[in-house]
mmCIF file of C-alpha atoms in Angstrom:
data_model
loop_
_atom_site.group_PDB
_atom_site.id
_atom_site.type_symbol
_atom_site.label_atom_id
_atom_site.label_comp_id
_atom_site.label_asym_id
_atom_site.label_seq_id
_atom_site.Cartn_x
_atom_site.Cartn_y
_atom_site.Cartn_z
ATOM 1 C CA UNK A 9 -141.273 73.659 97.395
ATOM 2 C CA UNK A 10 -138.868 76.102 98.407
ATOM 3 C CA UNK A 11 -141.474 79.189 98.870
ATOM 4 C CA UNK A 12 -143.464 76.822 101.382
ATOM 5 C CA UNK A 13 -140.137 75.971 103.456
ATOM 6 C CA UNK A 14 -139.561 79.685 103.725
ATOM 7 C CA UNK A 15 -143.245 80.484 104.124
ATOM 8 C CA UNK A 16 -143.432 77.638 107.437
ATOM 9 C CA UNK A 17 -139.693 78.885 109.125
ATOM 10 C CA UNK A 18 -141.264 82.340 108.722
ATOM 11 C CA UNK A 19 -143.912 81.345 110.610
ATOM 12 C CA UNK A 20 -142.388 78.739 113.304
ATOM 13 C CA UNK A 21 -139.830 81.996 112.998
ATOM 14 C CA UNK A 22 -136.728 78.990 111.961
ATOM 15 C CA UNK A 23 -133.405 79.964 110.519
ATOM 16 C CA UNK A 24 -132.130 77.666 107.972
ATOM 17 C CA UNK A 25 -128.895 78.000 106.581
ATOM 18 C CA UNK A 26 -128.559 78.236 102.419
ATOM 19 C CA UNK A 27 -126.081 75.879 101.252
ATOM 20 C CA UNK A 28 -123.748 78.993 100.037
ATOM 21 C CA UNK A 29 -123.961 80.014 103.231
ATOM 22 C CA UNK A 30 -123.147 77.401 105.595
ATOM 23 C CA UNK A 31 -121.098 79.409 107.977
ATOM 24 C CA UNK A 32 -117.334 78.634 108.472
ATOM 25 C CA UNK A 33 -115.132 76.485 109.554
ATOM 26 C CA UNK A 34 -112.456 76.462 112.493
ATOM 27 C CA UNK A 35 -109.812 73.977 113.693
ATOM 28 C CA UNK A 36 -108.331 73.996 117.436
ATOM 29 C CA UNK A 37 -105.575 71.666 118.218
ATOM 30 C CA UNK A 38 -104.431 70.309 121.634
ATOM 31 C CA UNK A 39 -107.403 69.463 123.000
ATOM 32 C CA UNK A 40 -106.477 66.483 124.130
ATOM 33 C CA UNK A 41 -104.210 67.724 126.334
ATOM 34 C CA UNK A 42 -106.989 70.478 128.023
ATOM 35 C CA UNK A 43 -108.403 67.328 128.623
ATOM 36 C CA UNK A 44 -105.532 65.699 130.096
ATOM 37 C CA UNK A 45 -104.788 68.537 132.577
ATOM 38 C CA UNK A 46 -108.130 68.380 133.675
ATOM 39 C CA UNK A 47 -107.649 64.989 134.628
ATOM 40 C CA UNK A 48 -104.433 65.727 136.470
ATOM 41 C CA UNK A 49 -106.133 68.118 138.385
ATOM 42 C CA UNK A 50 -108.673 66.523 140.044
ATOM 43 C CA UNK A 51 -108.222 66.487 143.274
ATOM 44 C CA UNK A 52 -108.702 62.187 143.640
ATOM 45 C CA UNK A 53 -105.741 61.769 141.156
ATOM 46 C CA UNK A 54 -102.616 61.292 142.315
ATOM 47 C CA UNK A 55 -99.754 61.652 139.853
ATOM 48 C CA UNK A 56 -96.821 61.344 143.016
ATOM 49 C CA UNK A 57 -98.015 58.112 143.623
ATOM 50 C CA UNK A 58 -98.603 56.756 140.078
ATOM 51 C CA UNK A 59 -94.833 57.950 139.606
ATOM 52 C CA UNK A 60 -93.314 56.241 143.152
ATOM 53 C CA UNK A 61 -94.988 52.882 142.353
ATOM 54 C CA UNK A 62 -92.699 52.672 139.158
ATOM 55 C CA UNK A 63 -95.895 50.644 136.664
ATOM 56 C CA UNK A 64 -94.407 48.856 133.757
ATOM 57 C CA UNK A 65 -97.593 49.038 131.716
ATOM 58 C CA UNK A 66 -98.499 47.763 128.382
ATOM 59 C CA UNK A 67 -101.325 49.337 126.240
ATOM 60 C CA UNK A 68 -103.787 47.962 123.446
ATOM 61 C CA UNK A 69 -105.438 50.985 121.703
ATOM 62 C CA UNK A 70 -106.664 49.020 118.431
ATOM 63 C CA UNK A 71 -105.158 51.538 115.926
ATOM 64 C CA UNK A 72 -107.704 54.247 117.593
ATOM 65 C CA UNK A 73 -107.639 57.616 118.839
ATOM 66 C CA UNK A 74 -106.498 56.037 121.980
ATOM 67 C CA UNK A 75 -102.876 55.500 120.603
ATOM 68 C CA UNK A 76 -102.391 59.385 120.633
ATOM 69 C CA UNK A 77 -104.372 60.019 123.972
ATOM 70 C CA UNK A 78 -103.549 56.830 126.498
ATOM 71 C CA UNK A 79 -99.728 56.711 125.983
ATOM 72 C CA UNK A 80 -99.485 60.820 126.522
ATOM 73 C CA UNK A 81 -102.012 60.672 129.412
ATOM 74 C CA UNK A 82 -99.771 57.604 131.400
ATOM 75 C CA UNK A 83 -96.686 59.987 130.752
ATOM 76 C CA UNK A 84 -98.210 62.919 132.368
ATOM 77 C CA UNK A 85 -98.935 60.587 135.057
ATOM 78 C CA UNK A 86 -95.493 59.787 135.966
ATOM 79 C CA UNK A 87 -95.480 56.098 133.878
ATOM 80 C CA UNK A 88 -92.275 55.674 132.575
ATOM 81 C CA UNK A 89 -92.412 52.330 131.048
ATOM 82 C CA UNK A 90 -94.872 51.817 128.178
ATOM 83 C CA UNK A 91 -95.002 49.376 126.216
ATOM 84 C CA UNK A 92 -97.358 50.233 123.465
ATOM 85 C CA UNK A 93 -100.036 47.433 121.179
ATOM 86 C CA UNK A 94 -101.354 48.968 118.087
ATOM 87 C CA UNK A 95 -100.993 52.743 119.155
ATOM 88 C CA UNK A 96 -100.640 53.815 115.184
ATOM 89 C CA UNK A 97 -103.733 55.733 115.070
ATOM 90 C CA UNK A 98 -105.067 54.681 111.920
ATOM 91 C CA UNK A 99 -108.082 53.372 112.181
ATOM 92 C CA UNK A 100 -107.497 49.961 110.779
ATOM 93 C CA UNK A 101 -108.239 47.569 113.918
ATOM 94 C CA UNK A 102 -105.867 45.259 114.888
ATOM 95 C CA UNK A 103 -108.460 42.633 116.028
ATOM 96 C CA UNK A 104 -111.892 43.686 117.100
ATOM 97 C CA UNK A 105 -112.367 46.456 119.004
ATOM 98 C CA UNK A 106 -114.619 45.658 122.099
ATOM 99 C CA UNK A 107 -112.442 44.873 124.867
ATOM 100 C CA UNK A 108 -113.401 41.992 126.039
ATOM 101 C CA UNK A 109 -111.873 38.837 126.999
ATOM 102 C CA UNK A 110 -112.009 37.421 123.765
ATOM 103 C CA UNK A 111 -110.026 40.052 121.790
ATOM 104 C CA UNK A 112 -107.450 40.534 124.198
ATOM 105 C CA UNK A 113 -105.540 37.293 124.127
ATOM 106 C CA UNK A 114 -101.889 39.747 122.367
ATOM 107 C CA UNK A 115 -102.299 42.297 125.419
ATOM 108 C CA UNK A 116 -102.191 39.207 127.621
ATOM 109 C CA UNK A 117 -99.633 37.585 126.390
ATOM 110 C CA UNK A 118 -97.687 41.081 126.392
ATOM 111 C CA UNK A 119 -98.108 41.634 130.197
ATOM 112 C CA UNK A 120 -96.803 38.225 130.671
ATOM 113 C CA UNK A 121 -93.592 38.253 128.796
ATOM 114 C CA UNK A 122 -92.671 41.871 129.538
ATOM 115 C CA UNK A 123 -93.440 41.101 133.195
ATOM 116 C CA UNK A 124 -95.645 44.074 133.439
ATOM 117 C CA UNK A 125 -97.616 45.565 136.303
ATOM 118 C CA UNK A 126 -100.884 45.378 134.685
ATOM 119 C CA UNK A 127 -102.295 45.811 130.616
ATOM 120 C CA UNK A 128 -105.147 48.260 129.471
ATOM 121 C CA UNK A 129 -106.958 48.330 126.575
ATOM 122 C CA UNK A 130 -109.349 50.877 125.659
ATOM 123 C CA UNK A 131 -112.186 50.972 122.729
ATOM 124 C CA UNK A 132 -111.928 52.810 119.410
ATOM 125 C CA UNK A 133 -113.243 56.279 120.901
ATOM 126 C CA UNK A 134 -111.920 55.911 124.447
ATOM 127 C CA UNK A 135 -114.916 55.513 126.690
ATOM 128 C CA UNK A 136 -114.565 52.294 127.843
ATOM 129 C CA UNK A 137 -111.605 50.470 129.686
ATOM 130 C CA UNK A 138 -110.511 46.827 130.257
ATOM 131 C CA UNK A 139 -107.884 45.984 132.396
ATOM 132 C CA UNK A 140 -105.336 43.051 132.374
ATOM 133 C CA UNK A 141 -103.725 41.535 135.480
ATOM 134 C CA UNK A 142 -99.951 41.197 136.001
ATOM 135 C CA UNK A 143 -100.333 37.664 135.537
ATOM 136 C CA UNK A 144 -102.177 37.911 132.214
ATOM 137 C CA UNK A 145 -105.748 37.109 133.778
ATOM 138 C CA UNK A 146 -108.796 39.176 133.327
ATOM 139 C CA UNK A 147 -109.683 41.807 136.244
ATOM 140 C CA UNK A 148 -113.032 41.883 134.446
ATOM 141 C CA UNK A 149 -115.095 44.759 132.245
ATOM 142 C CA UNK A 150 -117.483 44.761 134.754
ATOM 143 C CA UNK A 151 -115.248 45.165 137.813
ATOM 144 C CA UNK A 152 -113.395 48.398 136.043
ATOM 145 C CA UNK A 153 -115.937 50.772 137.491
ATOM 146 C CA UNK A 154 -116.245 48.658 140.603
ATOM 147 C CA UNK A 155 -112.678 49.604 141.725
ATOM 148 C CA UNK A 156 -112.626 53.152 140.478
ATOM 149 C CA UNK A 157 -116.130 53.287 142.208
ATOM 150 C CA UNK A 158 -114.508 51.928 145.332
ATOM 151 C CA UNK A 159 -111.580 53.970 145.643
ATOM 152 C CA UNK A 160 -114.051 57.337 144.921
ATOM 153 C CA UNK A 161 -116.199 56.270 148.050
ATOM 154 C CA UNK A 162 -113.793 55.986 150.411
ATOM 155 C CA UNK A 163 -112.648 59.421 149.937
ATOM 156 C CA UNK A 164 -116.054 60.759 148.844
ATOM 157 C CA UNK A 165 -119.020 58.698 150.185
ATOM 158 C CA UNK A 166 -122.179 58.983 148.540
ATOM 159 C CA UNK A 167 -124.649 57.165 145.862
ATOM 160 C CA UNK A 168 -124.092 55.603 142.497
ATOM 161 C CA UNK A 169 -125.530 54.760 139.303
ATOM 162 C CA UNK A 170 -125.070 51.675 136.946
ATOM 163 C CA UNK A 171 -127.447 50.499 134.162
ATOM 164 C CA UNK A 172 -129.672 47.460 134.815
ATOM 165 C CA UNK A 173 -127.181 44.665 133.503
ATOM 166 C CA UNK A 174 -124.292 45.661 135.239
ATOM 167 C CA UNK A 175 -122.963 43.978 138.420
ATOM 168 C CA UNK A 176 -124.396 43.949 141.709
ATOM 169 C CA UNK A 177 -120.296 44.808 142.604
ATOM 170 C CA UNK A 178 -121.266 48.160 142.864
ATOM 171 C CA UNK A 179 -124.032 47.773 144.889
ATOM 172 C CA UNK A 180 -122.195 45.867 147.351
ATOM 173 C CA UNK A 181 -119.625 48.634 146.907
ATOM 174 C CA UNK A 182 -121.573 51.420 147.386
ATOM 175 C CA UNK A 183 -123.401 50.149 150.872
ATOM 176 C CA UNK A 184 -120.193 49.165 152.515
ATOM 177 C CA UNK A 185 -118.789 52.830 151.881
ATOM 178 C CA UNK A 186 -122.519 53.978 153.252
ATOM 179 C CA UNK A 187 -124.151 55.271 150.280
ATOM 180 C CA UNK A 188 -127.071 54.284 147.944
ATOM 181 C CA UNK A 189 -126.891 52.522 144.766
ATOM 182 C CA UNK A 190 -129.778 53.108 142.085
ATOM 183 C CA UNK A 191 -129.984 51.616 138.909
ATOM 184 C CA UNK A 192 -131.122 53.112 135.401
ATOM 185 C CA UNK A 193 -132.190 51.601 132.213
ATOM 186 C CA UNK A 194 -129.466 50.847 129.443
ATOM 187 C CA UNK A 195 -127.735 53.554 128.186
ATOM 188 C CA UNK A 196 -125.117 55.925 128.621
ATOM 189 C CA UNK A 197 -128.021 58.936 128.511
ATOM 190 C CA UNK A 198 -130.212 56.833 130.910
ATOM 191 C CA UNK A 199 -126.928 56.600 133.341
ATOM 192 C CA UNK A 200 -126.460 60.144 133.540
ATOM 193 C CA UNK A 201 -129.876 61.343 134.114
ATOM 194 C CA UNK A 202 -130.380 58.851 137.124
ATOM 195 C CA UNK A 203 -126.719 60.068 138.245
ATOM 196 C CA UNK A 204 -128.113 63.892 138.119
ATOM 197 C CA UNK A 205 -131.716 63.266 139.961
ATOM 198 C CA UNK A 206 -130.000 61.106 143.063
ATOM 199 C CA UNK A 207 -126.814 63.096 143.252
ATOM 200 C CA UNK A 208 -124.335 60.619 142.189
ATOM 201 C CA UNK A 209 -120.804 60.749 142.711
ATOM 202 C CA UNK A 210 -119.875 58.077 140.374
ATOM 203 C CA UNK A 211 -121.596 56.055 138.003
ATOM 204 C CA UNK A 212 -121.293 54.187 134.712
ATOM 205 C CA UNK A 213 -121.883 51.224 133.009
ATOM 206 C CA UNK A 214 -120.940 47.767 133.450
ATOM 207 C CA UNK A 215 -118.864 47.553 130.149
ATOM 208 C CA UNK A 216 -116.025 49.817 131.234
ATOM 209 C CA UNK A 217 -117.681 52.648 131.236
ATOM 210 C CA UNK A 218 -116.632 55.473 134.220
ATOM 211 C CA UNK A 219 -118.514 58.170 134.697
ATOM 212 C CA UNK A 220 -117.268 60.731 137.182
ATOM 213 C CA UNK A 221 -119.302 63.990 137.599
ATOM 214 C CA UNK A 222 -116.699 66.480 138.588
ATOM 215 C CA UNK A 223 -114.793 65.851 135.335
ATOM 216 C CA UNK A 224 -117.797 65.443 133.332
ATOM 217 C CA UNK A 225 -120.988 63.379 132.456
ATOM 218 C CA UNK A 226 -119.756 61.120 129.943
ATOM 219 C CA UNK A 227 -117.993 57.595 130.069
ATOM 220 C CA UNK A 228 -114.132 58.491 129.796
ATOM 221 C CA UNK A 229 -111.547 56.159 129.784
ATOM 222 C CA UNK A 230 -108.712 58.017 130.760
ATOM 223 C CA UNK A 231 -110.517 59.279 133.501
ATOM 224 C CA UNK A 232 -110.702 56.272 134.539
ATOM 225 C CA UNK A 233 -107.046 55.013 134.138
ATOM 226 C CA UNK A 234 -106.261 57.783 136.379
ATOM 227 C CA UNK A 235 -108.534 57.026 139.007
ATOM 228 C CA UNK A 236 -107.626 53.247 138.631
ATOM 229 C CA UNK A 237 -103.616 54.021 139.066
ATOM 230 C CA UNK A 238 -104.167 55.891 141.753
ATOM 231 C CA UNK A 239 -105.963 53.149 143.876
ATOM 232 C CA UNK A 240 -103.683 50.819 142.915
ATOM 233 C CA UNK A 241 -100.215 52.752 143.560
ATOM 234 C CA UNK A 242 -102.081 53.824 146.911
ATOM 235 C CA UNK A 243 -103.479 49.864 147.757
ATOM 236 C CA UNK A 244 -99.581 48.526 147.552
ATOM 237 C CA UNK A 245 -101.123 45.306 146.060
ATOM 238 C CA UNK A 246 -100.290 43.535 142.824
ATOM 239 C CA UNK A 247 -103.605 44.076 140.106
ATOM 240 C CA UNK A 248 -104.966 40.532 140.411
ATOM 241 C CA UNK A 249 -104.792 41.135 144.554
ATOM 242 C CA UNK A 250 -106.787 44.259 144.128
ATOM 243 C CA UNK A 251 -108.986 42.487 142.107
ATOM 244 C CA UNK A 252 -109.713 40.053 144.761
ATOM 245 C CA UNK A 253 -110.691 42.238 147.575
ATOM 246 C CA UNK A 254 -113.853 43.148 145.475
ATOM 247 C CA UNK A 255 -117.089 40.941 145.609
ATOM 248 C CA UNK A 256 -116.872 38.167 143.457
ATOM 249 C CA UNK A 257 -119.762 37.240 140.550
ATOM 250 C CA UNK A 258 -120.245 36.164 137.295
ATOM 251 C CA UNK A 259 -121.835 37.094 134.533
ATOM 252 C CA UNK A 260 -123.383 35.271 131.312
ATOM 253 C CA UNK A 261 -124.643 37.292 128.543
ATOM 254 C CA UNK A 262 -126.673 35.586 125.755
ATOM 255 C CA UNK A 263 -129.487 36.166 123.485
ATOM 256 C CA UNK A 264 -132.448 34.248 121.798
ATOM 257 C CA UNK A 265 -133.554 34.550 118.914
ATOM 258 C CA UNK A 266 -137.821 34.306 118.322
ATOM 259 C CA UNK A 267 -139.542 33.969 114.609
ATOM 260 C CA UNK A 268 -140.761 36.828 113.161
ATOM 261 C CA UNK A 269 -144.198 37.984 114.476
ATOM 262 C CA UNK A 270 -143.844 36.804 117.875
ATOM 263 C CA UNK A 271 -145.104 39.444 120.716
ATOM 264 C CA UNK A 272 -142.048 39.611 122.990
ATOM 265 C CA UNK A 273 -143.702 42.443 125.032
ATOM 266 C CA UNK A 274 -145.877 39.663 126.118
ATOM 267 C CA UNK A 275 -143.340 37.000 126.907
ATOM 268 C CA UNK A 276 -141.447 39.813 129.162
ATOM 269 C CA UNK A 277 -144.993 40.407 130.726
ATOM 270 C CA UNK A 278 -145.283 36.429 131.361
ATOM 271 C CA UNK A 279 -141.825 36.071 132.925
ATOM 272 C CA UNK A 280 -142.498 38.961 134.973
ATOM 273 C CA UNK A 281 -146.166 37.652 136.332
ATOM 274 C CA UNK A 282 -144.296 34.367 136.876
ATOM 275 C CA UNK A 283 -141.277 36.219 139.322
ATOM 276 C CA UNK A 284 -143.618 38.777 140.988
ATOM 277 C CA UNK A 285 -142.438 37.602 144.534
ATOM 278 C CA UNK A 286 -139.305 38.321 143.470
ATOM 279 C CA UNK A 287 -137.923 41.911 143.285
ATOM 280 C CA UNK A 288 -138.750 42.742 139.757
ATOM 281 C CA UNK A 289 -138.099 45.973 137.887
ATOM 282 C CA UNK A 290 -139.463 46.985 134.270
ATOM 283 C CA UNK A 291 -137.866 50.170 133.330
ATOM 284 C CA UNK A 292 -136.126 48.647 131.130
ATOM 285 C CA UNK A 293 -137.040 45.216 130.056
ATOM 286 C CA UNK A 294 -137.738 42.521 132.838
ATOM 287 C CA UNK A 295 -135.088 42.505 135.628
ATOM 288 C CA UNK A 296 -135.776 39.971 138.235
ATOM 289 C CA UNK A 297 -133.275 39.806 141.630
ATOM 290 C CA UNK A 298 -132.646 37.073 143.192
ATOM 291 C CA UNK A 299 -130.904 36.107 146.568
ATOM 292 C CA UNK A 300 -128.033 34.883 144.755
ATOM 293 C CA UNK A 301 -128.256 36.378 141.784
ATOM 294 C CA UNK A 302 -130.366 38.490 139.014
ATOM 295 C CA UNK A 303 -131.303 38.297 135.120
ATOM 296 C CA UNK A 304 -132.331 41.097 132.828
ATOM 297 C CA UNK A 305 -134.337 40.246 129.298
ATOM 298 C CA UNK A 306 -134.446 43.099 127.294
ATOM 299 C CA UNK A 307 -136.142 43.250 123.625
ATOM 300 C CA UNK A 308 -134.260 44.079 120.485
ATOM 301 C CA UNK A 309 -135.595 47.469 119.040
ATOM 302 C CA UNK A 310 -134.135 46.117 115.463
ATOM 303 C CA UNK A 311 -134.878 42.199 115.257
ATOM 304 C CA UNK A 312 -136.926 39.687 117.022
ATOM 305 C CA UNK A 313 -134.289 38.820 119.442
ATOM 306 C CA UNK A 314 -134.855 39.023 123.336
ATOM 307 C CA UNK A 315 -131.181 39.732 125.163
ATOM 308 C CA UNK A 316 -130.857 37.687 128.197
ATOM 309 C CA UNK A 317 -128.021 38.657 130.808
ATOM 310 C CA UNK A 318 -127.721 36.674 134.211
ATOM 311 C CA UNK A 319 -125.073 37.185 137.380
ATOM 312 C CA UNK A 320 -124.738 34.878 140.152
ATOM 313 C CA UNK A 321 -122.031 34.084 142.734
ATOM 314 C CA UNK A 322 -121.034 31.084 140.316
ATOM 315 C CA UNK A 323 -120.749 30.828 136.781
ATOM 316 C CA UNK A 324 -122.668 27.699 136.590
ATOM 317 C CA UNK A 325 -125.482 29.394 138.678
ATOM 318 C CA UNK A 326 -125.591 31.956 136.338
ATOM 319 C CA UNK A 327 -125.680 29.589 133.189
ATOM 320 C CA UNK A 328 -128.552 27.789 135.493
ATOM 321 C CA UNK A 329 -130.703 31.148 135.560
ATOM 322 C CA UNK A 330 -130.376 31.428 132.122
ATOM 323 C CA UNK A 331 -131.219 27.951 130.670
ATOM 324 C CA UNK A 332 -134.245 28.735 133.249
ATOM 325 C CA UNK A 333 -135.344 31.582 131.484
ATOM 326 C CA UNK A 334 -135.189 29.945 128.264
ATOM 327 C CA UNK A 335 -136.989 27.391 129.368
ATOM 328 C CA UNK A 336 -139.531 29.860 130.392
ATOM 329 C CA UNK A 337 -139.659 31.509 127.096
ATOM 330 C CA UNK A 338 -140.144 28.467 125.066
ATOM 331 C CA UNK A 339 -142.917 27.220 127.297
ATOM 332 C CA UNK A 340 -144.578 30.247 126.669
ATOM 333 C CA UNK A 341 -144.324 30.683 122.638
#
């Protein structure tokens, strides 16, 4: 009852707040462009050479946040032709609002017949960007923080941080500029702390996600729109050329499904006894590296479902490593 709550925060000394008395209520505007200006000061962005390379650049927002933000932050940046894809910021998406491959078949097309420099979409709360080639190909989710990561080390060499299914890109990356790359479980929070304890100077996560520490410790896609226009003003190459000097792998990203009341902690334990001369890593899951290539099974924490991710230097190798593990699981049922 009400006398016991009082009688327990007394004692753990709490403060709760009466309903009448809930405190008040502010509003501050314009944040977005503190943000912004933050962005066009650091000291890796260059908005002179955005602003020389002339980018025609069209923009997929899905009706988010992101139609306010992304065609105000390419402005700043010196982008003078935008042509803008469901920028109306009202929350109804378009189509659905991961940007993957899949969804972004109008931003494509866009680039194409505008004859545009490159397309970006971003996700309904801007932390994650896809980028579109001039000639209406993918450059790839996963290779986003690749070539911002690339770009950051060879002004700033040091270590990174992806989660566990992201591309080995980075690693490759990260040891040509001289650094060390170190892996966390899956999981923005997960990225960040590993970032912190080995002194990262750019991380993120394989879906888009950039983190970059002297901004802040959060996935941002403007942040990294700035970083990637930068590189690519500065590189003098077309998007899909920048694209190609990066390693090149694939990844497949699938799931099984198991019947209730199956122990999946054991089938991870079985496929991990049966890799152990492998390099295998359970932080989060059951990771096991190959020479050519790795996959990561990771349990559902809301259904019996085990998510299996493979990348190899060939997309059939990769759909080879993952009929493989399936194989393995249903031996093992």
């Amino acid at each position: 009852d009400g006398e016991a709550i009082l009688n327990i925060a007394e004692k753990e000394r709490f403060d709760f707040a009466y309903v009448s008395k809930l405190g008040k209520k502010s509003e501050k505007h314009l944040y977005e462009d503190l943000h912004i200006k933050k962005i066009l000061n650091l000291p890796l962005v260059d908005k002179e050479a955005i602003s020389k390379a002339g980018f025609k650049i069209v923009i997929d927002c899905v009706n988010s946040v992101g139609g306010i933000v992304v065609p105000k932050l390419l402005k700043e940046l010196g982008v003078k032709k935008i042509i803008e894809l469901y920028c109306n910021p009202s929350g109804i998406f378009p189509h659905n609002p991961e940007p993957l491959p899949e969804h972004l078949s109008d931003l494509s097309g866009a680039v194409i017949k505008s004859k545009s420099a490159l397309g970006l979409a971003v996700d309904p709360d801007v932390d994650r960007l896809a980028i579109v080639n001039e000639d209406g190909s993918m450059f790839g989710e996963e290779y986003t923080l690749v070539a911002v990561s690339d770009y950051v080390l060879g002004i700033t060499p040091g270590n990174t941080v992806s989660n566990l299914s992201s591309s080995r890109a980075l690693s490759d990356i990260t040891i040509k500029h001289g650094g060390k790359y170190y892996s966390s479980a899956v999981g923005e929070v997960n990225v960040v702390a590993k970032m912190k304890e080995c002194k990262a100077v750019i991380g993120g996560e394989g879906n888009g996600g950039v983190i970059y520490p002297p901004l802040h410790y959060g996935r941002d896609a403007l942040a990294g729109i700035a970083l990637f226009l930068t590189s690519l003003a500065k590189s003098g190459m077309q998007c899909s050329q920048l694209r190609a000097t990066f390693p090149n792998y694939y990844i497949v990203k699938n799931k099984m499904e198991l019947k209730q009341g199956v122990d999946i902690d054991k089938l991870l334990n079985i496929i991990s006894e049966k890799f152990k001369e492998f390099q295998v890593d359970t932080t989060d899951g059951v990771k096991v590296d190959f020479d050519d290539g790795w996959v990561h099974l990771r349990k559902s924490n809301t259904e019996p479902v085990i998510r299996i991710y493979a990348e190899s230097k060939t997309s059939e190798n990769a759909v080879k490593l993952i009929k493989m593990i399936f194989g393995d699981i249903n031996n093992a049922i």
